[in-house]
Short mmCIF file of C-alpha atoms in Angstrom, two decimals:
data_model
loop_
_atom_site.label_atom_id
_atom_site.label_comp_id
_atom_site.label_asym_id
_atom_site.label_seq_id
_atom_site.Cartn_x
_atom_site.Cartn_y
_atom_site.Cartn_z
CA MET S 1 16.66 -112.11 -54.21
CA ILE S 2 13.64 -111.40 -56.39
CA ASP S 3 12.76 -115.12 -56.36
CA LEU S 4 13.02 -115.24 -52.56
CA GLU S 5 10.87 -112.18 -52.29
CA LEU S 6 8.21 -113.81 -54.46
CA GLU S 7 8.38 -116.95 -52.46
CA LEU S 8 7.95 -114.96 -49.24
CA ARG S 9 4.81 -113.34 -50.65
CA ASP S 10 3.50 -116.78 -51.74
CA LEU S 11 4.25 -118.02 -48.17
CA ALA S 12 2.14 -115.25 -46.71
CA ALA S 13 -0.91 -116.56 -48.59
CA HIS S 14 -0.31 -120.08 -47.10
CA LEU S 15 0.24 -118.99 -43.44
CA ASP S 16 -2.16 -120.33 -40.95
CA VAL S 17 -3.47 -117.08 -39.48
CA PRO S 18 -6.63 -117.56 -37.44
CA MET S 19 -9.69 -115.62 -38.21
CA HIS S 20 -9.55 -112.37 -36.26
CA PRO S 21 -11.90 -112.32 -33.17
CA PRO S 22 -14.53 -109.55 -33.10
CA LEU S 23 -12.63 -106.77 -31.18
CA ALA S 24 -14.95 -103.82 -31.42
CA GLY S 25 -17.25 -104.77 -28.60
CA ALA S 26 -14.52 -105.61 -26.04
CA VAL S 27 -12.60 -102.39 -27.03
CA LEU S 28 -15.70 -100.21 -26.62
CA VAL S 29 -16.51 -101.73 -23.23
CA ARG S 30 -13.00 -101.04 -21.99
CA ILE S 31 -12.95 -97.49 -23.35
CA THR S 32 -16.31 -96.71 -21.72
CA ARG S 33 -15.15 -98.20 -18.42
CA ALA S 34 -11.89 -96.16 -18.55
CA ARG S 35 -13.87 -93.02 -19.42
CA ARG S 36 -16.15 -93.55 -16.42
CA ARG S 37 -13.26 -94.17 -14.10
CA ARG S 38 -11.53 -90.97 -15.35
CA ARG S 39 -14.74 -89.05 -14.86
CA VAL S 40 -15.05 -90.23 -11.22
CA LEU S 41 -11.41 -89.60 -10.55
CA THR S 42 -11.66 -86.08 -12.04
CA LEU S 43 -14.71 -85.36 -9.89
CA ALA S 44 -12.95 -86.60 -6.84
CA VAL S 45 -9.87 -84.54 -7.53
CA ALA S 46 -11.92 -81.44 -8.30
CA THR S 47 -13.89 -82.01 -5.03
CA GLY S 48 -10.71 -82.50 -3.01
CA LEU S 49 -9.06 -79.37 -4.48
CA ALA S 50 -12.15 -77.23 -3.78
CA ALA S 51 -12.24 -78.55 -0.16
CA LEU S 52 -8.46 -77.84 0.17
CA ALA S 53 -8.87 -74.36 -1.21
CA VAL S 54 -11.70 -73.52 1.27
CA ALA S 55 -9.67 -74.98 4.12
CA LEU S 56 -6.54 -73.02 3.10
CA ALA S 57 -8.61 -69.81 2.99
CA VAL S 58 -9.37 -70.09 6.70
CA PRO S 59 -6.27 -69.33 8.80
CA GLY S 60 -7.27 -71.73 11.63
CA SER S 61 -7.74 -74.60 9.19
CA ARG S 62 -4.54 -73.70 7.38
CA ALA S 63 -2.51 -74.01 10.52
CA SER S 64 -4.10 -77.29 11.37
CA LEU S 65 -3.38 -78.71 7.92
CA LEU S 66 0.29 -77.96 8.18
CA ARG S 67 1.22 -80.32 10.93
CA PHE S 68 4.64 -81.37 9.79
CA PHE S 69 7.71 -79.36 9.01
CA HIS S 70 10.95 -80.77 7.76
CA ILE S 71 14.43 -79.69 6.71
CA ARG S 72 17.56 -81.83 6.44
CA GLY S 73 18.47 -82.88 9.87
CA ALA S 74 15.27 -81.74 11.74
CA ALA S 75 11.57 -82.35 11.78
CA VAL S 76 8.89 -80.56 13.71
CA ARG S 77 5.52 -82.20 14.24
CA LEU S 78 2.46 -80.46 15.56
CA VAL S 79 0.68 -82.59 18.11
CA ASP S 80 -2.50 -82.20 20.04
CA LYS S 81 -0.84 -82.51 23.31
CA LEU S 82 2.83 -82.24 24.42
CA PRO S 83 4.35 -85.21 26.27
CA PRO S 84 5.49 -84.71 29.92
CA LEU S 85 8.80 -82.68 29.66
CA ALA S 86 11.93 -82.81 31.72
CA GLY S 87 13.03 -79.32 32.72
CA HIS S 88 16.78 -79.84 32.49
CA ARG S 89 19.20 -82.31 31.10
CA SER S 90 23.02 -82.49 30.72
CA LEU S 91 24.39 -81.05 27.47
CA GLY S 92 27.29 -83.53 27.29
CA ILE S 93 30.96 -83.49 28.08
CA PRO S 94 32.62 -80.01 28.31
CA ILE S 95 35.46 -79.83 25.78
CA PRO S 96 37.84 -77.05 24.59
CA LEU S 97 36.87 -75.23 21.40
CA ASP S 98 39.83 -76.65 19.38
CA ARG S 99 38.63 -80.22 20.06
CA ALA S 100 35.61 -80.05 17.73
CA PRO S 101 36.23 -82.17 14.56
CA PHE S 102 34.82 -79.61 12.27
CA ARG S 103 35.09 -75.83 12.34
CA LEU S 104 32.24 -74.57 14.50
CA LEU S 105 30.24 -71.57 13.46
CA LEU S 106 30.22 -68.72 16.11
CA PRO S 107 27.77 -65.87 16.48
CA SER S 108 29.66 -62.76 15.27
CA GLY S 109 32.71 -64.90 15.70
CA ARG S 110 32.48 -64.83 19.53
CA ARG S 111 33.83 -67.82 21.48
CA PRO S 112 31.21 -69.54 23.58
CA ALA S 113 31.37 -69.41 27.37
CA ARG S 114 31.15 -73.26 27.40
CA LEU S 115 31.36 -75.98 24.71
CA TYR S 116 29.92 -79.43 25.20
CA ALA S 117 30.17 -82.54 23.01
CA GLY S 118 26.83 -84.50 23.15
CA ASP S 119 23.74 -85.63 21.31
CA GLY S 120 25.78 -86.28 18.13
CA GLY S 121 26.92 -82.65 17.87
CA TYR S 122 28.26 -79.66 19.81
CA TRP S 123 26.36 -77.38 22.24
CA LEU S 124 27.77 -73.80 22.42
CA ARG S 125 26.57 -71.98 25.47
CA TYR S 126 26.47 -68.15 25.62
CA PRO S 127 24.85 -65.97 28.15
CA GLY S 128 21.10 -66.13 27.15
CA LEU S 129 21.84 -68.14 24.09
CA LEU S 130 22.22 -71.84 23.25
CA LEU S 131 23.50 -73.05 19.89
CA PHE S 132 23.72 -76.66 18.77
CA GLU S 133 25.62 -77.69 15.67
CA PHE S 134 25.78 -81.06 14.06
CA GLU S 135 26.58 -82.79 10.78
CA SER S 136 23.25 -83.68 9.28
CA GLY S 137 24.39 -85.25 6.04
CA ASN S 138 24.57 -88.65 7.53
CA GLY S 139 20.86 -88.84 8.20
CA ALA S 140 20.87 -87.60 11.83
CA THR S 141 17.68 -85.84 12.66
CA LEU S 142 16.52 -83.63 15.60
CA ILE S 143 12.90 -84.40 16.34
CA LYS S 144 10.68 -81.68 17.83
CA LYS S 145 7.10 -81.70 18.82
CA ALA S 146 5.01 -78.59 19.33
CA ALA S 147 1.39 -78.21 20.50
CA VAL S 148 -1.14 -77.42 17.77
CA GLY S 149 -1.56 -73.64 17.69
CA THR S 150 2.21 -73.03 18.31
CA HIS S 151 3.74 -70.57 15.88
CA VAL S 152 5.82 -72.71 13.52
CA GLU S 153 6.89 -71.53 10.03
CA TYR S 154 9.39 -72.15 7.33
CA VAL S 155 12.00 -69.44 6.95
CA ARG S 156 15.16 -68.84 4.80
CA VAL S 157 18.56 -68.24 6.51
CA GLY S 158 21.29 -67.05 4.04
CA GLY S 159 19.40 -68.75 1.22
CA GLU S 160 19.03 -72.13 3.01
CA ALA S 161 15.95 -73.71 4.55
CA GLY S 162 14.98 -73.20 8.14
CA ILE S 163 12.13 -73.57 10.60
CA TRP S 164 11.15 -71.12 13.28
CA ILE S 165 9.31 -72.35 16.45
CA GLY S 166 7.98 -69.35 18.36
CA ALA S 167 6.92 -70.99 21.58
CA ARG S 168 7.64 -73.69 24.19
CA HIS S 169 7.91 -77.11 22.66
CA ALA S 170 9.43 -80.55 23.20
CA VAL S 171 12.78 -81.55 21.82
CA PHE S 172 13.73 -85.26 21.54
CA LEU S 173 17.39 -85.89 21.81
CA PRO S 174 18.87 -89.39 21.66
CA GLY S 175 19.01 -91.35 24.89
CA GLY S 176 16.89 -89.12 27.08
CA PRO S 177 13.38 -87.94 27.80
CA PRO S 178 11.94 -85.05 25.81
CA VAL S 179 13.00 -81.71 27.23
CA ALA S 180 11.28 -78.32 27.12
CA ALA S 181 12.67 -75.68 24.75
CA GLY S 182 11.69 -72.08 24.15
CA HIS S 183 11.92 -70.08 20.85
CA VAL S 184 14.12 -71.92 18.46
CA LEU S 185 15.44 -71.35 14.94
CA ILE S 186 16.75 -74.45 13.11
CA TRP S 187 18.36 -74.11 9.72
CA GLN S 188 20.67 -75.80 7.29
CA HIS S 189 24.12 -74.47 6.65
CA GLY S 190 26.15 -76.49 4.10
CA VAL S 191 26.63 -79.97 5.66
CA LEU S 192 25.57 -78.71 9.13
CA THR S 193 22.25 -78.25 10.73
CA LEU S 194 22.18 -75.54 13.42
CA ARG S 195 19.72 -75.00 16.26
CA LEU S 196 19.61 -71.64 17.94
CA GLU S 197 17.62 -71.22 21.14
CA VAL S 198 17.30 -67.65 22.41
CA ALA S 199 14.50 -65.62 24.09
CA VAL S 200 13.99 -63.21 21.23
CA GLY S 201 11.67 -62.82 18.28
CA LEU S 202 12.16 -64.24 14.78
CA ASP S 203 13.87 -61.05 13.35
CA GLN S 204 16.47 -60.98 16.02
CA ALA S 205 17.10 -64.74 15.83
CA LEU S 206 17.57 -64.44 12.11
CA ALA S 207 20.11 -61.62 12.69
CA ILE S 208 22.06 -63.80 15.03
CA ALA S 209 21.95 -66.70 12.60
CA ARG S 210 23.24 -64.51 9.79
CA SER S 211 26.18 -63.30 12.03
CA LEU S 212 27.55 -66.81 12.37
CA ARG S 213 31.08 -67.21 10.93
CA MET X 1 -2.83 -92.70 -48.20
CA GLN X 2 -6.17 -92.68 -46.43
CA SER X 3 -9.49 -92.14 -48.19
CA PRO X 4 -11.50 -88.88 -47.50
CA ASP X 5 -14.01 -91.13 -45.69
CA GLU X 6 -11.41 -92.45 -43.37
CA GLU X 7 -9.99 -89.02 -42.75
CA THR X 8 -13.42 -87.77 -41.75
CA LEU X 9 -13.86 -90.87 -39.53
CA VAL X 10 -10.55 -90.23 -37.81
CA GLU X 11 -11.35 -86.57 -37.22
CA ARG X 12 -14.77 -87.53 -35.75
CA ALA X 13 -13.05 -90.09 -33.46
CA CYS X 14 -10.49 -87.43 -32.41
CA ARG X 15 -13.43 -85.15 -31.50
CA GLY X 16 -14.71 -87.95 -29.15
CA ASP X 17 -17.35 -89.56 -31.32
CA PRO X 18 -17.47 -93.22 -30.09
CA ASP X 19 -19.39 -94.37 -33.25
CA ALA X 20 -16.58 -93.19 -35.43
CA PHE X 21 -13.95 -95.00 -33.28
CA GLU X 22 -16.03 -98.14 -33.48
CA GLU X 23 -16.07 -97.93 -37.29
CA LEU X 24 -12.28 -97.58 -37.22
CA VAL X 25 -11.91 -100.60 -34.95
CA VAL X 26 -14.20 -102.69 -37.26
CA SER X 27 -12.21 -101.56 -40.38
CA TYR X 28 -8.85 -102.26 -38.82
CA GLN X 29 -9.44 -105.27 -36.53
CA SER X 30 -8.46 -107.81 -39.11
CA ARG X 31 -5.27 -105.96 -40.11
CA ALA X 32 -4.35 -105.28 -36.41
CA PHE X 33 -4.84 -108.91 -35.45
CA ARG X 34 -2.81 -110.18 -38.33
CA THR X 35 -0.03 -107.77 -37.57
CA ALA X 36 0.03 -108.84 -33.97
CA PHE X 37 -0.16 -112.50 -34.89
CA VAL X 38 2.78 -112.54 -37.29
CA ILE X 39 4.86 -110.75 -34.72
CA ALA X 40 3.81 -112.65 -31.51
CA GLY X 41 3.01 -115.94 -33.28
CA ASP X 42 0.22 -116.79 -30.87
CA ALA X 43 -3.50 -116.16 -31.35
CA ALA X 44 -4.29 -115.24 -27.70
CA ASP X 45 -1.36 -112.92 -27.41
CA ALA X 46 -2.35 -111.43 -30.76
CA GLU X 47 -5.91 -110.82 -29.64
CA GLU X 48 -4.84 -109.18 -26.42
CA ALA X 49 -2.20 -107.08 -28.18
CA ALA X 50 -4.69 -105.83 -30.76
CA GLN X 51 -7.27 -105.07 -28.08
CA ASP X 52 -4.87 -103.21 -25.92
CA ALA X 53 -3.55 -101.33 -29.01
CA PHE X 54 -6.97 -100.02 -29.81
CA VAL X 55 -7.58 -98.93 -26.34
CA LYS X 56 -4.19 -97.10 -26.19
CA ALA X 57 -4.86 -95.65 -29.61
CA HIS X 58 -8.15 -94.27 -28.38
CA ARG X 59 -6.35 -92.69 -25.37
CA ALA X 60 -3.69 -91.23 -27.71
CA LEU X 61 -6.14 -89.82 -30.25
CA GLY X 62 -5.48 -86.33 -28.90
CA ARG X 63 -1.92 -86.61 -29.99
CA PHE X 64 -2.71 -87.92 -33.49
CA ARG X 65 -1.87 -85.21 -36.01
CA SER X 66 -4.75 -84.48 -38.38
CA GLY X 67 -4.11 -85.48 -42.00
CA GLU X 68 -1.46 -88.04 -41.06
CA PRO X 69 -2.15 -91.63 -42.29
CA PHE X 70 -4.04 -93.57 -39.60
CA ARG X 71 -3.05 -97.13 -40.47
CA PRO X 72 0.84 -96.89 -39.80
CA TRP X 73 0.08 -94.88 -36.68
CA LEU X 74 -2.24 -97.66 -35.42
CA LEU X 75 0.03 -100.49 -36.50
CA THR X 76 3.01 -98.89 -34.63
CA ILE X 77 0.98 -99.33 -31.46
CA VAL X 78 -0.09 -102.89 -32.35
CA ALA X 79 3.43 -103.86 -33.21
CA ASN X 80 4.69 -102.52 -29.89
CA GLU X 81 2.16 -104.44 -27.97
CA ALA X 82 2.87 -107.60 -29.83
CA ARG X 83 6.59 -107.29 -29.28
CA ASN X 84 6.06 -106.56 -25.59
CA ARG X 85 4.08 -109.82 -25.27
CA ARG X 86 6.67 -111.79 -27.26
CA ARG X 87 9.35 -110.30 -24.89
CA SER X 88 7.55 -111.11 -21.74
CA ARG X 89 6.98 -114.72 -22.89
CA GLY X 90 10.72 -115.05 -23.39
CA ARG X 91 10.27 -116.90 -26.67
CA ARG X 92 8.25 -116.57 -29.77
CA ALA X 93 5.64 -118.99 -30.89
CA ALA X 94 6.17 -120.63 -34.30
CA LEU X 95 4.04 -119.67 -37.29
CA ALA X 96 2.61 -122.58 -39.23
CA LEU X 97 1.25 -123.24 -42.65
CA ARG X 98 -2.36 -123.93 -43.33
CA ALA X 99 -3.24 -127.51 -43.75
CA ALA X 100 -2.41 -128.59 -47.38
CA ASP X 101 -4.83 -127.22 -49.98
CA PRO X 102 -6.47 -129.84 -52.06
CA GLY X 103 -4.77 -128.15 -55.04
CA ALA X 104 -6.23 -126.51 -58.05
CA PRO X 105 -8.05 -128.66 -60.57
CA GLY X 106 -5.50 -130.08 -63.05
CA GLU X 107 -2.48 -129.23 -60.74
CA ASP X 108 0.19 -131.87 -60.67
CA PRO X 109 0.03 -133.46 -57.23
CA GLU X 110 3.78 -133.93 -57.17
CA ALA X 111 4.51 -130.32 -57.97
CA ALA X 112 2.03 -129.28 -55.27
CA ALA X 113 3.79 -131.48 -52.73
CA LEU X 114 7.16 -130.05 -53.71
CA ALA X 115 5.81 -126.48 -53.35
CA SER X 116 4.47 -127.25 -49.98
CA GLU X 117 7.81 -128.73 -48.83
CA ARG X 118 9.57 -125.71 -50.13
CA ARG X 119 7.21 -123.44 -48.10
CA GLU X 120 7.79 -125.41 -44.94
CA ARG X 121 11.59 -125.05 -45.48
CA LEU X 122 11.18 -121.37 -46.09
CA LEU X 123 9.02 -120.81 -43.03
CA THR X 124 11.48 -122.74 -40.81
CA ALA X 125 14.29 -120.65 -42.15
CA VAL X 126 12.37 -117.37 -41.46
CA GLN X 127 11.77 -118.42 -37.94
CA ARG X 128 15.41 -119.16 -37.35
CA LEU X 129 16.23 -115.42 -38.09
CA ARG X 130 16.75 -112.78 -35.46
CA ASP X 131 13.65 -111.01 -34.24
CA ASP X 132 14.44 -107.73 -35.97
CA ASP X 133 15.20 -109.46 -39.34
CA ARG X 134 12.08 -111.52 -39.07
CA ASP X 135 9.87 -108.53 -38.14
CA VAL X 136 11.04 -106.57 -41.18
CA LEU X 137 10.32 -109.51 -43.52
CA ALA X 138 7.00 -110.12 -41.83
CA CYS X 139 5.96 -106.46 -42.35
CA ARG X 140 7.22 -106.29 -45.98
CA TYR X 141 6.06 -109.65 -47.23
CA PHE X 142 3.52 -111.18 -44.82
CA LEU X 143 1.60 -107.91 -44.18
CA ASP X 144 2.42 -106.39 -47.50
CA LEU X 145 3.34 -103.03 -45.93
CA SER X 146 5.31 -100.42 -47.95
CA GLU X 147 8.80 -99.48 -46.83
CA GLU X 148 7.37 -96.35 -45.34
CA GLU X 149 4.70 -98.12 -43.34
CA THR X 150 7.19 -100.75 -42.18
CA ALA X 151 9.42 -98.02 -40.97
CA ALA X 152 6.54 -96.46 -39.04
CA THR X 153 5.30 -99.73 -37.69
CA LEU X 154 8.77 -100.85 -36.49
CA GLY X 155 9.84 -97.40 -35.29
CA ILE X 156 12.85 -97.31 -37.59
CA THR X 157 13.90 -95.14 -40.51
CA ARG X 158 13.15 -96.00 -44.07
CA GLY X 159 16.89 -96.48 -44.73
CA THR X 160 17.04 -99.01 -41.97
CA VAL X 161 14.15 -100.87 -43.45
CA LYS X 162 15.95 -101.05 -46.79
CA SER X 163 19.29 -102.18 -45.23
CA ARG X 164 17.60 -104.61 -42.75
CA THR X 165 15.43 -106.19 -45.55
CA HIS X 166 18.51 -106.72 -47.61
CA ARG X 167 20.43 -108.23 -44.67
CA ALA X 168 17.46 -110.46 -43.61
CA LEU X 169 17.04 -111.78 -47.21
CA GLY X 170 20.75 -112.53 -47.35
CA ARG X 171 20.60 -114.45 -44.11
CA LEU X 172 17.45 -116.28 -45.31
CA GLN X 173 19.26 -117.29 -48.48
CA GLU X 174 22.08 -118.68 -46.36
CA GLU X 175 19.69 -120.56 -44.08
CA LEU X 176 18.10 -122.17 -47.19
CA GLU X 177 21.41 -123.31 -48.69
#
C-alpha cells in the first residue's frame, strides 16, 4: 500500500492540470452585481411594506385591500358592482329528513319545516331561516360576490373558520343565475361546510350556528 | 491551521471588506481550481465551479465561524459545486498526464518510458474507480489534503476517510493486477 500511495503522489505531479484562470475579477463583478440587486430588492420591499402599513392604517383602504375571503368550500369576492340578480330560484327536490346520506346538523336539534336536495347539498328551511349543508372535502365551492363596502369578515365558529357577510350579496350556485342573498354566515364543520341565512346580526347568527347538533 | 494574517483577512472579509475577500480569492484561486478540476475532470466545469464556489462562500461568510480554518470550509463548497457539475453532465471527464517530460539529464530513457507507462496504467485504474473512491484518493494524494481536510471537503467523517481510502487503495491494487 505504501508503494501505491507513493506512486499516487508521484502521479499527482504529472497530472495535466491546466493553469488556473484568473478568478478574482469575475468573482468580484458577480458579488458587486448581486449586492446591488439585493440593495434594490431590499429598497423595493421596504417601500412596499411602508405603503402597505400606511394603507392598512386607513380603514377605507384596509377594506378595499381585503377583496377576497376564502374558507374550505366557500369563497367571497368583493366586486365593484354586483351582477343582475334573480330574486328567487328553486332549492331543489323536497325529500324526507331520513333520506340525507349524511347526518344533517339541526339548529338546537329542531327538524326543518322542509328539506330539499339540490346544488350539491341539502337546504333546510325553517321559518325565517335557511340552512345549506354540503360536503366540501371533495373540492366543491360556494362562490359569493359582494359589493365593495359590504361588511365581510372572517369569524370563528366552534374553533373552525367562517365568514360573515352582513349585507345583500350575490350567491352563485351551479346551473343557475346568481341569486340575491341577505345576511349569511358560512363556516366549516368537520367535513361539511354550512351556510346560514337569517335576518339577524352576527352575534345571533353565531349563537344559532353554535346550537347546531 | 491558518496563519494570523489569513485569520485577519477572513475576519475583515466577514465584516464586508471587499479588498480582503479579493485577497482571499487570489490566494485560493489556484487551489480551488485544482480541486474542482480533479473532481470534475474538465477545465471549463472547474472554472465555473470555482467561480460559483467563491460567490457562494462570499454569501455564506456570515455563517463562517471565526477562528475555524478557512481552507477546508472553502474547499467543501468547491467540491460540492464540482460534484454537481459532474453529476449534471452524467459522466466524468478523464484526467490526463502531461506530455512526456524530456527527462532529467542523465536519466535512463528506457526507465523514464517505463515510469510513464506505469503512470498511464495507474491513472486509468484510478479512473475506473467509483466516484466516492476516486474523490477520496484525489483529495488525499492529488490535492495533498490531510485526513481532516479531506473529511471536511467531502462532507464525511475522518473515520470514513480512513476506511474509504483503505478500500479505494485495495480496489486500485486489484485494478492494477
